[in-house]
Coordinates of C-alpha atoms and ligand atoms in Angstrom, one line a residue:
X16 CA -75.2 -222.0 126.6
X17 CA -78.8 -221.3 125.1
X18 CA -77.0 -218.5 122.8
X19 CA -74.1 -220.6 121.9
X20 CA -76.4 -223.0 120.4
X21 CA -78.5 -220.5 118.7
X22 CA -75.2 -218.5 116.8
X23 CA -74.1 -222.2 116.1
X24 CA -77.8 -223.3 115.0
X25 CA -77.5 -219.5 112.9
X26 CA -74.3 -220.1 111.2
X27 CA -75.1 -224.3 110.5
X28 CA -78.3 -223.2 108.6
X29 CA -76.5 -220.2 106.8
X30 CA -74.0 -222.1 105.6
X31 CA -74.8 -225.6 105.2
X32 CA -71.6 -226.1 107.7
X33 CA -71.0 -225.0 111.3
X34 CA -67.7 -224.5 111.1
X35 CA -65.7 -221.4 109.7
X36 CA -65.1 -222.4 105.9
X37 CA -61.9 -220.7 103.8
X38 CA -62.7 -218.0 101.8
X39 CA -62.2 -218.1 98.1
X40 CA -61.9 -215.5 95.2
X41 CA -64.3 -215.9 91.7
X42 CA -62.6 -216.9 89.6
X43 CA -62.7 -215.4 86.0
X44 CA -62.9 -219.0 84.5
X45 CA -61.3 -222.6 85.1
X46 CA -59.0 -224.0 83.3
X47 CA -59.9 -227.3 81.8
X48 CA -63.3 -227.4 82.6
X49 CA -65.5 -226.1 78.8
X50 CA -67.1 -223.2 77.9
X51 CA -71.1 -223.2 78.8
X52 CA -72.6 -225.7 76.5
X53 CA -76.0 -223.5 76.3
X54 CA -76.8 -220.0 76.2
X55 CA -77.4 -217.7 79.6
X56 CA -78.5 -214.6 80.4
X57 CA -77.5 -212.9 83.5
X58 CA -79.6 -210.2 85.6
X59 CA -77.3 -206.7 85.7
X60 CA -74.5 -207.1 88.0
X61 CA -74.6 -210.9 88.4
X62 CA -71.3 -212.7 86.4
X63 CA -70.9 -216.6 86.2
X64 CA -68.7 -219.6 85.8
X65 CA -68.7 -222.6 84.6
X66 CA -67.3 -224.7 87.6
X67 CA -67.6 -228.3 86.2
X68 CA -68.2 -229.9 83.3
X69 CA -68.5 -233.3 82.1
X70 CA -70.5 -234.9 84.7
X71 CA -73.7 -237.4 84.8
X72 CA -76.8 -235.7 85.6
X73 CA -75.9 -233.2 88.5
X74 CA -78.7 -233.4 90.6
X75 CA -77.9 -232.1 94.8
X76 CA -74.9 -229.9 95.9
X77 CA -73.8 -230.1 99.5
X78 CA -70.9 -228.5 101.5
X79 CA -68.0 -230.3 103.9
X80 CA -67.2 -228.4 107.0
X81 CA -63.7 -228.3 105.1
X82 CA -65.7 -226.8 101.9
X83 CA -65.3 -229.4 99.7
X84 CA -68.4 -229.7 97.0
X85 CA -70.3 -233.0 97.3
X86 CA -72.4 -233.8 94.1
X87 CA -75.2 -236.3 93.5
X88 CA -75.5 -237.5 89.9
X89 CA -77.8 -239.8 88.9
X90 CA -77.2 -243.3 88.0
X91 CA -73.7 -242.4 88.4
X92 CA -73.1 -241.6 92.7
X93 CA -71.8 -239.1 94.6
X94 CA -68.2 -237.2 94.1
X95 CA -66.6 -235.1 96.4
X96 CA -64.6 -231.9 94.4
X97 CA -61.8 -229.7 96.6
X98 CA -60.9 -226.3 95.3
X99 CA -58.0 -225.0 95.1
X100 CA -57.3 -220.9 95.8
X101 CA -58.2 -219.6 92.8
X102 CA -61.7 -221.2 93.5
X103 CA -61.9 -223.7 90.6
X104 CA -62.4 -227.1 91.0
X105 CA -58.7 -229.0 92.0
X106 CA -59.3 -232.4 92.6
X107 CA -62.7 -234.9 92.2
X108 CA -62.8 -238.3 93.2
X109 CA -66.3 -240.3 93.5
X110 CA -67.3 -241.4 97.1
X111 CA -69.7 -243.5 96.0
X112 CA -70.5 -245.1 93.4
X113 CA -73.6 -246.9 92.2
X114 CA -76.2 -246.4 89.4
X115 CA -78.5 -246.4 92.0
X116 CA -78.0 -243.3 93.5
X117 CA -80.5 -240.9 91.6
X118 CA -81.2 -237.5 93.7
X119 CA -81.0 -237.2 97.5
X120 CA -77.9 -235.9 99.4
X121 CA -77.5 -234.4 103.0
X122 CA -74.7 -233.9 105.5
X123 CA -75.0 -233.0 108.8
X124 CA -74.5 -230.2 110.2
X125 CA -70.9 -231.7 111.7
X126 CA -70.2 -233.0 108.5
X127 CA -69.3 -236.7 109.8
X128 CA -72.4 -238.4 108.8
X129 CA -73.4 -238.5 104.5
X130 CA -76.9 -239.6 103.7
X131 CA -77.7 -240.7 100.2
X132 CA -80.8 -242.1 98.4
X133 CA -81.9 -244.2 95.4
X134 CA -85.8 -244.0 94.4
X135 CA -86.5 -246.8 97.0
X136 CA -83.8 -246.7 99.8
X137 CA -81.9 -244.1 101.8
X138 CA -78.4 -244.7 103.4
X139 CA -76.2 -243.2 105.7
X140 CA -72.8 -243.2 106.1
X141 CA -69.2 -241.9 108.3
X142 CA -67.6 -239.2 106.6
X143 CA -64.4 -237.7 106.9
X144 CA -64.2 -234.3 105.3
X145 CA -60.2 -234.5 105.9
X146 CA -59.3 -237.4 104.3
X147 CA -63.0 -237.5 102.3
X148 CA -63.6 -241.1 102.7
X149 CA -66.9 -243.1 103.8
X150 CA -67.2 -245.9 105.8
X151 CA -69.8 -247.8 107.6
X152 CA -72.8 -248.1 105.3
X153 CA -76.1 -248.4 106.8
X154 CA -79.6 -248.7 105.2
X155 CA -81.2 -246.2 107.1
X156 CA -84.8 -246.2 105.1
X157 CA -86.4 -249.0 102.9
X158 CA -89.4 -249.3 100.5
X159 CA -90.1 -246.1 99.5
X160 CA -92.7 -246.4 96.4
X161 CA -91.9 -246.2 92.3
X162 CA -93.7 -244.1 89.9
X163 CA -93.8 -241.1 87.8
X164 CA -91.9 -239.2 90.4
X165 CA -88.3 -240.5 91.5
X166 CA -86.8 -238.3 93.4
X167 CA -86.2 -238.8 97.4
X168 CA -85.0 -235.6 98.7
X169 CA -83.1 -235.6 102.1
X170 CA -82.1 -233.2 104.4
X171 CA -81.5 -233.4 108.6
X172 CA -82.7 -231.2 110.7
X173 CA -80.3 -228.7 111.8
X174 CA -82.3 -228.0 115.1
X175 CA -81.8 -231.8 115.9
X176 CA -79.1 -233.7 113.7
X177 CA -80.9 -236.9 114.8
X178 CA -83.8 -236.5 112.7
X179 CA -84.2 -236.7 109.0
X180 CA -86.8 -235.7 106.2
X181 CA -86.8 -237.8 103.4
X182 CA -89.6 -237.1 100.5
X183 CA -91.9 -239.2 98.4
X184 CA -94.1 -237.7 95.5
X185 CA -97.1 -238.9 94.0
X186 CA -97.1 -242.0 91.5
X187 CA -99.3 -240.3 89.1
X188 CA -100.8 -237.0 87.8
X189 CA -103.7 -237.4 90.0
X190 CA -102.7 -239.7 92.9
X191 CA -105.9 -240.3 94.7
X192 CA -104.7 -242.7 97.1
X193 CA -102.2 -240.3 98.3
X194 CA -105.2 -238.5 100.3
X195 CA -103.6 -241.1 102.8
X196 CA -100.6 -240.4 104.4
X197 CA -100.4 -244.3 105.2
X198 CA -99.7 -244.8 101.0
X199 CA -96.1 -242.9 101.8
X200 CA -96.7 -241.1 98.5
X201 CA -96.5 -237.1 98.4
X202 CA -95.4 -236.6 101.5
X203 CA -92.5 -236.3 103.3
X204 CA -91.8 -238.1 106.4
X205 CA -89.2 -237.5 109.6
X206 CA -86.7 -240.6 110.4
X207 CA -85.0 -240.6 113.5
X208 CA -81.2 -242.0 112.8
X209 CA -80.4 -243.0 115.8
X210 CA -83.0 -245.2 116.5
X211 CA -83.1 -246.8 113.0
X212 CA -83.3 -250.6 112.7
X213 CA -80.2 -252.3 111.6
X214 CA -82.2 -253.2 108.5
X215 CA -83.7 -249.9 108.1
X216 CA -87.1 -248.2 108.6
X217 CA -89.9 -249.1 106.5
X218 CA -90.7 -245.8 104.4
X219 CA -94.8 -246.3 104.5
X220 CA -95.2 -247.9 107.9
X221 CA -92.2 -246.3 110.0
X222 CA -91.5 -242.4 111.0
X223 CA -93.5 -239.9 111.4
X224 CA -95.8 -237.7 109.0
X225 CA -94.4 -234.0 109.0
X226 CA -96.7 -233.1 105.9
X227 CA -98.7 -234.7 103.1
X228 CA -100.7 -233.8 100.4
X229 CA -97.6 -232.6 98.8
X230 CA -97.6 -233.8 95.0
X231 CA -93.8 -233.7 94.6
X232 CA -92.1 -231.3 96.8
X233 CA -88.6 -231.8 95.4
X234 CA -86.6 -229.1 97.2
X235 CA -86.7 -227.8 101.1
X236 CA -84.6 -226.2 103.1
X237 CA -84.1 -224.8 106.5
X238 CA -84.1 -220.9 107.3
X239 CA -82.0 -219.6 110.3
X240 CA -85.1 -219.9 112.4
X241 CA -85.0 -223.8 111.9
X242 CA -88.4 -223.5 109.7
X243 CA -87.9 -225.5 106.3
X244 CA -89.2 -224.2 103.1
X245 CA -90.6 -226.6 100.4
X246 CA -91.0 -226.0 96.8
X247 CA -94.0 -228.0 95.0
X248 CA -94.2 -229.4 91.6
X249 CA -97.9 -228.9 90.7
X250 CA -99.8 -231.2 88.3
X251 CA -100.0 -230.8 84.8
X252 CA -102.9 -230.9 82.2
X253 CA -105.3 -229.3 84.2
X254 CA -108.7 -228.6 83.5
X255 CA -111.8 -226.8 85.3
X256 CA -115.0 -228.5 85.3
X257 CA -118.3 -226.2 86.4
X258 CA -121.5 -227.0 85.8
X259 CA -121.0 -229.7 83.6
X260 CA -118.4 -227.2 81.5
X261 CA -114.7 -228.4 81.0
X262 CA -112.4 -225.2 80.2
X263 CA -108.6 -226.0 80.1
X264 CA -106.6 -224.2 82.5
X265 CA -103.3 -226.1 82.0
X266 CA -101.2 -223.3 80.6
X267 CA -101.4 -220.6 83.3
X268 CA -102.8 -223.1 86.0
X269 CA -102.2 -224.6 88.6
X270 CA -99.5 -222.4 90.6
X271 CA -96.2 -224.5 91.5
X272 CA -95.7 -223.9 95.2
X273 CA -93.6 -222.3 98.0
X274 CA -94.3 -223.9 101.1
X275 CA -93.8 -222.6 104.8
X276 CA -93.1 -226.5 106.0
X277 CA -92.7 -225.4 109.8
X278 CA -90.0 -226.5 112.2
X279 CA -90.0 -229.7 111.6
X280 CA -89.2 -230.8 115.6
X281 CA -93.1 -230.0 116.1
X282 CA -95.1 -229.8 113.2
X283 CA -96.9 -233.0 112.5
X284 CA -99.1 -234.0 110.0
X285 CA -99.9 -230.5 108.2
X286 CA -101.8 -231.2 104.7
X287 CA -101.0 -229.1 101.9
X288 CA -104.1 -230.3 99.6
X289 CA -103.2 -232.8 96.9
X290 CA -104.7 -234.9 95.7
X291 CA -107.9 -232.6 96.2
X292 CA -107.5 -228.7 96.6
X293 CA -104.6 -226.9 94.3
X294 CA -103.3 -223.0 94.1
X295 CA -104.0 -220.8 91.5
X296 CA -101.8 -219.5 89.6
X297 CA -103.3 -217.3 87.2
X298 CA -106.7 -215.8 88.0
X299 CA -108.1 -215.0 84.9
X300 CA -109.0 -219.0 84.3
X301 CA -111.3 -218.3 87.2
X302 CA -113.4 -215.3 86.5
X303 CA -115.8 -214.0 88.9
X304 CA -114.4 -216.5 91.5
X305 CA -112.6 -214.1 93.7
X306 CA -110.0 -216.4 93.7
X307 CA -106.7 -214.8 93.6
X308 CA -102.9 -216.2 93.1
X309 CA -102.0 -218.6 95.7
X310 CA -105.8 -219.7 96.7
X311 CA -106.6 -222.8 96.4
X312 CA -109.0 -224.5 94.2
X313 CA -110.6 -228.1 93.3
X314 CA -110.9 -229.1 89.8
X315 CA -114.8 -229.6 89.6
X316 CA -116.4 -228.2 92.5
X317 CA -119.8 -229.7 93.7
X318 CA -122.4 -229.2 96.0
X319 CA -120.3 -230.8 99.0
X320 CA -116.5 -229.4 97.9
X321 CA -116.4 -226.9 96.3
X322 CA -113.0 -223.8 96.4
X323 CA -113.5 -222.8 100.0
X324 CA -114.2 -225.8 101.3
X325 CA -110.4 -226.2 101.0
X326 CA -110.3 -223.0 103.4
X327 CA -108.9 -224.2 106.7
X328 CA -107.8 -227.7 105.6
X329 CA -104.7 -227.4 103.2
X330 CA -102.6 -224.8 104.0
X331 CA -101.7 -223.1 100.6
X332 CA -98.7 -221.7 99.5
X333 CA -97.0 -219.0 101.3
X334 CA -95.7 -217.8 97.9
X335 CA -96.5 -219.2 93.9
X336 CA -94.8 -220.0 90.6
X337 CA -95.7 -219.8 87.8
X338 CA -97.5 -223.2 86.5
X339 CA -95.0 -225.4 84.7
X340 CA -91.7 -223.8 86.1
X341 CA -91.0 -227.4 87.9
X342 CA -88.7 -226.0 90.8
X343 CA -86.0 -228.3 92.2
X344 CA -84.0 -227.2 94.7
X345 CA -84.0 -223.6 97.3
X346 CA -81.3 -222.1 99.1
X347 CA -80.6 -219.6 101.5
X348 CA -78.0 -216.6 100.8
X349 CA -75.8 -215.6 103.8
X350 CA -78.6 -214.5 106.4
X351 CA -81.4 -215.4 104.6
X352 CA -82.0 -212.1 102.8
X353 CA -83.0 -214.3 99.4
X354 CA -84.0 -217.5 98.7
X355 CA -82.6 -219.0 95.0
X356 CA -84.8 -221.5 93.5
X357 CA -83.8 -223.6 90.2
X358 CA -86.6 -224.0 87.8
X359 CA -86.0 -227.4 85.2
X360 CA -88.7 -226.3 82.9
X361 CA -91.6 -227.5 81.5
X362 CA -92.8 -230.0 79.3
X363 CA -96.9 -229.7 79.4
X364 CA -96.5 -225.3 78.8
X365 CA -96.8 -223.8 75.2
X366 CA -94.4 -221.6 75.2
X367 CA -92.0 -223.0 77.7
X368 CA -91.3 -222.0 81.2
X369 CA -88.4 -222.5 83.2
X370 CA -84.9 -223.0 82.4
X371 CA -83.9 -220.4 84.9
X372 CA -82.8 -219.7 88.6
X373 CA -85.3 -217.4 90.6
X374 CA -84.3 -214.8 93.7
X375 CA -86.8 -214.5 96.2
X376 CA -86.2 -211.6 98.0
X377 CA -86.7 -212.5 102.2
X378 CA -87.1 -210.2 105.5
X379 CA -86.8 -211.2 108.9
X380 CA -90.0 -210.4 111.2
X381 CA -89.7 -209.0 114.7
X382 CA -90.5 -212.0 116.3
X383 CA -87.6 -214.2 114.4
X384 CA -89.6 -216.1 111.6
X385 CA -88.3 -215.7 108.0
X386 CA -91.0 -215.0 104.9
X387 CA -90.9 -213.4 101.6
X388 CA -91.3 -209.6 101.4
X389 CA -93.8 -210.2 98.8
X390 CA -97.2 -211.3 99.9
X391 CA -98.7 -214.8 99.3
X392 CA -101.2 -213.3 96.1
X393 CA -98.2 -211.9 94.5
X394 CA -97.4 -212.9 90.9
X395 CA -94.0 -211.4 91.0
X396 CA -92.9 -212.2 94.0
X397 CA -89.3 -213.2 92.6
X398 CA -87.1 -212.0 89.7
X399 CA -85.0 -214.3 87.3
X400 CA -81.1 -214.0 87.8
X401 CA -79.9 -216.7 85.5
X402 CA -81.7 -218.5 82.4
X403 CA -82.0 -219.7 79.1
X404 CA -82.5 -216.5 76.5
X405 CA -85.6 -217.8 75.3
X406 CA -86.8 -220.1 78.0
X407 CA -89.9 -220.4 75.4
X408 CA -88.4 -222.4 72.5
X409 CA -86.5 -224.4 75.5
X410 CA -87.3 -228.0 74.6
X411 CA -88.2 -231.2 77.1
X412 CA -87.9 -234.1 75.2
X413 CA -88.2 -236.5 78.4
X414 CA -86.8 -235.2 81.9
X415 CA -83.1 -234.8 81.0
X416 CA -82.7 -234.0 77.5
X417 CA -83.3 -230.0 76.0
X418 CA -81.9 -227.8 73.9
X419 CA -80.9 -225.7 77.1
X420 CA -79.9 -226.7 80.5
X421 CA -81.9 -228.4 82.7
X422 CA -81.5 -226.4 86.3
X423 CA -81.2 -228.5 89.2
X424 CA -79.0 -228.6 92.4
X425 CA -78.9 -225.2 94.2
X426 CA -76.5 -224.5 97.0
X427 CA -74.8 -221.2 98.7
X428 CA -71.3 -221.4 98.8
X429 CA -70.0 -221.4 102.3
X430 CA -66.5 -220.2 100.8
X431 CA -68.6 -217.1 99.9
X432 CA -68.3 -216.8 95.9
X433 CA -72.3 -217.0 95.4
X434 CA -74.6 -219.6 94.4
X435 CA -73.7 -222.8 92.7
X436 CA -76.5 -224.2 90.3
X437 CA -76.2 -227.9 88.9
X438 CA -77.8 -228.8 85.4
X439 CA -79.2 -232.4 85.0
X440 CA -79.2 -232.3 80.9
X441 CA -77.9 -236.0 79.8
X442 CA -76.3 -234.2 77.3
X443 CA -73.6 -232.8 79.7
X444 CA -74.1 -232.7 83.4
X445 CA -72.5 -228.9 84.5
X446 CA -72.2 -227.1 87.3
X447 CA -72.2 -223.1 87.1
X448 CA -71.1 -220.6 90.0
X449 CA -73.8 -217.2 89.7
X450 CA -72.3 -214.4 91.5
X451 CA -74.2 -211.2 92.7
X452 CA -72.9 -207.5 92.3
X453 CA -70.6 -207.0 94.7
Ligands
NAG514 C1 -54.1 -228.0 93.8 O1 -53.6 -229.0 94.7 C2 -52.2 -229.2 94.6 C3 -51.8 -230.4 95.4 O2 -52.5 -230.5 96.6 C4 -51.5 -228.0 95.0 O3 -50.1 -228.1 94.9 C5 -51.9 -226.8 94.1 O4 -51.3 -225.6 94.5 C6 -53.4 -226.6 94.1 N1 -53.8 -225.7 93.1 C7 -54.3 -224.5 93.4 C8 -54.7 -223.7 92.2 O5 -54.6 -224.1 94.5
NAG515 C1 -117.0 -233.6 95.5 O1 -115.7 -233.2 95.4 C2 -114.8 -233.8 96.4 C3 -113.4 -233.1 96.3 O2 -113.0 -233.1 95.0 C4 -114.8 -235.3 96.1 O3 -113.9 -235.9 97.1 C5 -116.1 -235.8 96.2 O4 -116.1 -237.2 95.9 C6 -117.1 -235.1 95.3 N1 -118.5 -235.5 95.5 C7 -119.2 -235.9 94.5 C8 -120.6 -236.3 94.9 O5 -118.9 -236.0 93.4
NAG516 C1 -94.2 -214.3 113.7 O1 -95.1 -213.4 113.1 C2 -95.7 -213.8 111.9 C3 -96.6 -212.7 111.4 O2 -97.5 -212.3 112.3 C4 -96.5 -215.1 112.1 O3 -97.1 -215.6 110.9 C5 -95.5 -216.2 112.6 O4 -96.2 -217.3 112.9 C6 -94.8 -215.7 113.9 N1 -93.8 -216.6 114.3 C7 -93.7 -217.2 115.4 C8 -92.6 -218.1 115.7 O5 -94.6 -217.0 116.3

């Protein structure tokens, strides 16, 4: 029984679905759907696709147990996309619709419950991936905080299909208040769904703390093991003030984050530092600190906080970006060999950064956990597979609008044709299928 529930669990969290999905070719392009509106370039071997063109702001991909491609655009809903078996897009219809909806989709692992969110409230609702309707909308989470950051990622826990994370960033650059898990803001929280009022949980008062002091951890997502895997979007304008001396750091520093989350069935409460103690990305702003990549560090040290003080009390990141590369969503590969990350680029960087997708090559240990080969002070601990030609003259003009694509929803393809990548540039939402040499 134990190892029925484990191959399920193993095959769930592979594939987003738990059910055997079918296989579909690559196709060499779609008919109807327009060329790439930007420019790409591809690491050696990898082809791509565009899939889908012509959308609002693609901003989460999700899988049916039937394959079908669920999308969350924002201000526009969610649609639901089958393929047909050349492995373009066949039919779309929307599933929901509301301007409200602005980020966070999840399915569950049996693929008959959606759950959606807008920057204040999450839903659920009964899904049918045969027919692909919803019914039986239910508030599930209420009065989650406004602020810079908007986006309320979702995701249920594999493990237990009762439980749900749902994420809150910070309201502001430097969100002191946040220190407090009670403000709800950078952190994200577990929901159990079956226990939800009929009016919903309260997001700040309600739940349970799985970890905090996370400025805006827009994308996590589970490993085979059940462990989830956050990635951070570090603050911006930084500077370093020691003994009395301000140096600005902000083009090389702070690190955006990979974050081993834990198993979210019993972790609790794990800090990850914000507001107070950051990672560093480049080491050279911090001579003769012995700090390396990944440490972490406090903006102006002093004689009762200072760098190592952090040591201990925020766990830092298992594995850094670079600063600026604003990752949004992660994804498993068949087995976990690689994590994909999609990197929206920066704004607060001269040159640019960004604008791509990034593998992170994984290894399983002996004793079943997942982690990246490369170790936690590595710089080039992932490679670039997909992105703009010259990521530095990339613009970000506001969130949504560049002169290149602004990389978004990332999702393994249960049908196994590779990784599908979402752009959120208001110019033209699109959706691209990357394939790896085969
Ligand atoms: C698309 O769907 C229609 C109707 O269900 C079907 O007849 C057609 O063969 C499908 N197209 C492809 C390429 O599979
Ligand atoms: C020292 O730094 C810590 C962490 O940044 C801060 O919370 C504290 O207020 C500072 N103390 C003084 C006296 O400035
Ligand atoms: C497996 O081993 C690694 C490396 O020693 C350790 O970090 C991890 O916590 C272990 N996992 C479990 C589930 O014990």
């Amino acid at each position: 029984m134990q190892l029925i529930k484990i191959t399920a669990l193993a095959a769930a969290l592979s594939s987003g679905v738990d059910a055997a999905v079918r296989q579909l070719p690559v196709p060499k392009s779609c008919s109807g759907v327009a060329a790439f509106r930007y420019q790409y370039k591809l690491e050696t071997g990898w082809s791509a696709v565009k899939i889908a063109g012509g959308l609002k702001q693609v901003r989460t991909v999700v899988w049916d147990s039937e394959g079908n491609m669920l999308v969350s655009q924002n201000t526009r809903g969610v649609s639901v996309s089958t393929f047909g078996d050349n492995g373009c897009v066949n039919s779309t219809t929307m599933l929901i619709s509301g301007n409200q909806i602005n980020h966070g989709l999840a399915i569950s692992p049996d693929s008959k419950t959606l759950y959606a969110s807008s920057e204040t409230q999450a839903w659920s609702w009964s899904y049918d991936p045969l027919t692909r309707k919803i019914s039986n909308q239910k508030t599930i989470v209420r009065g989650m905080s406004t602020g810079i950051h908007s986006s309320r990622t979702i995701a249920v826990v594999p493990q237990n299909p009762n439980l749900i994370l749902l994420q809150v960033g910070s309201n502001s650059n430097f969100d002191m208040a946040s220190a407090s898990a009670s403000t709800g803001r950078a952190i994200i929280k577990i929901f159990d769904v079956s226990k939800a009022p009929s009016n919903g949980y309260n997001y700040n008062t309600e739940g349970e703390v799985y970890g905090y002091g996370l400025r805006n951890e827009i994308g996590f997502t589970a490993d085979p093991s059940g462990v989830f895997w956050g990635v951070e979007n570090s603050g911006d304008d930084f500077a370093r003030t020691e003994n009395g001396q301000r140096r600005d750091i902000h083009i090389d520093n702070p690190a955006e984050e990979l974050n081993n989350l834990g198993d979210p069935t019993k972790v609790r409460n794990a800090w990850y530092g914000y507001p107070t103690c950051f990672a560093v990305w480049n080491p050279a702003n911090f001579p003769n600190s012995g700090l390396k990549t990944g440490s972490n560090f406090v903006v102006t040290p002093n004689s009762t906080f200072n760098d190592a003080s952090c040591n201990g009390k925020a766990i830092p990141p298992r594995l850094s970006f670079q600063a600026h590369s604003a990752p949004i969503a992660n994804t498993f590969d068949t087995d976990a060999k690689n994590m994909y990350v999609t990197f929206h680029g920066s704004w607060n960087r001269q040159p640019a950064t960004g604008f791509k997708v990034v593998q992170i090559p994984f290894q399983k240990l002996a004793n079943g956990s997942y982690e990246p080969v490369a170790p936690s002070d590595s710089m080039t601990g992932y490679k670039d597979i997909f992105s703009a030609p010259n990521p530095g003259s990339c613009t970000a003009n506001g969130l949504t609008m560049s002169n290149c694509f602004r990389l978004t929803a990332a999702a393994w393809d249960p049908a196994g044709r590779g990784l599908f990548v979402g752009s959120d540039n208001s110019a033209e939402g699109e959706i691209y299928l990357l394939t790896p040499p085969q």
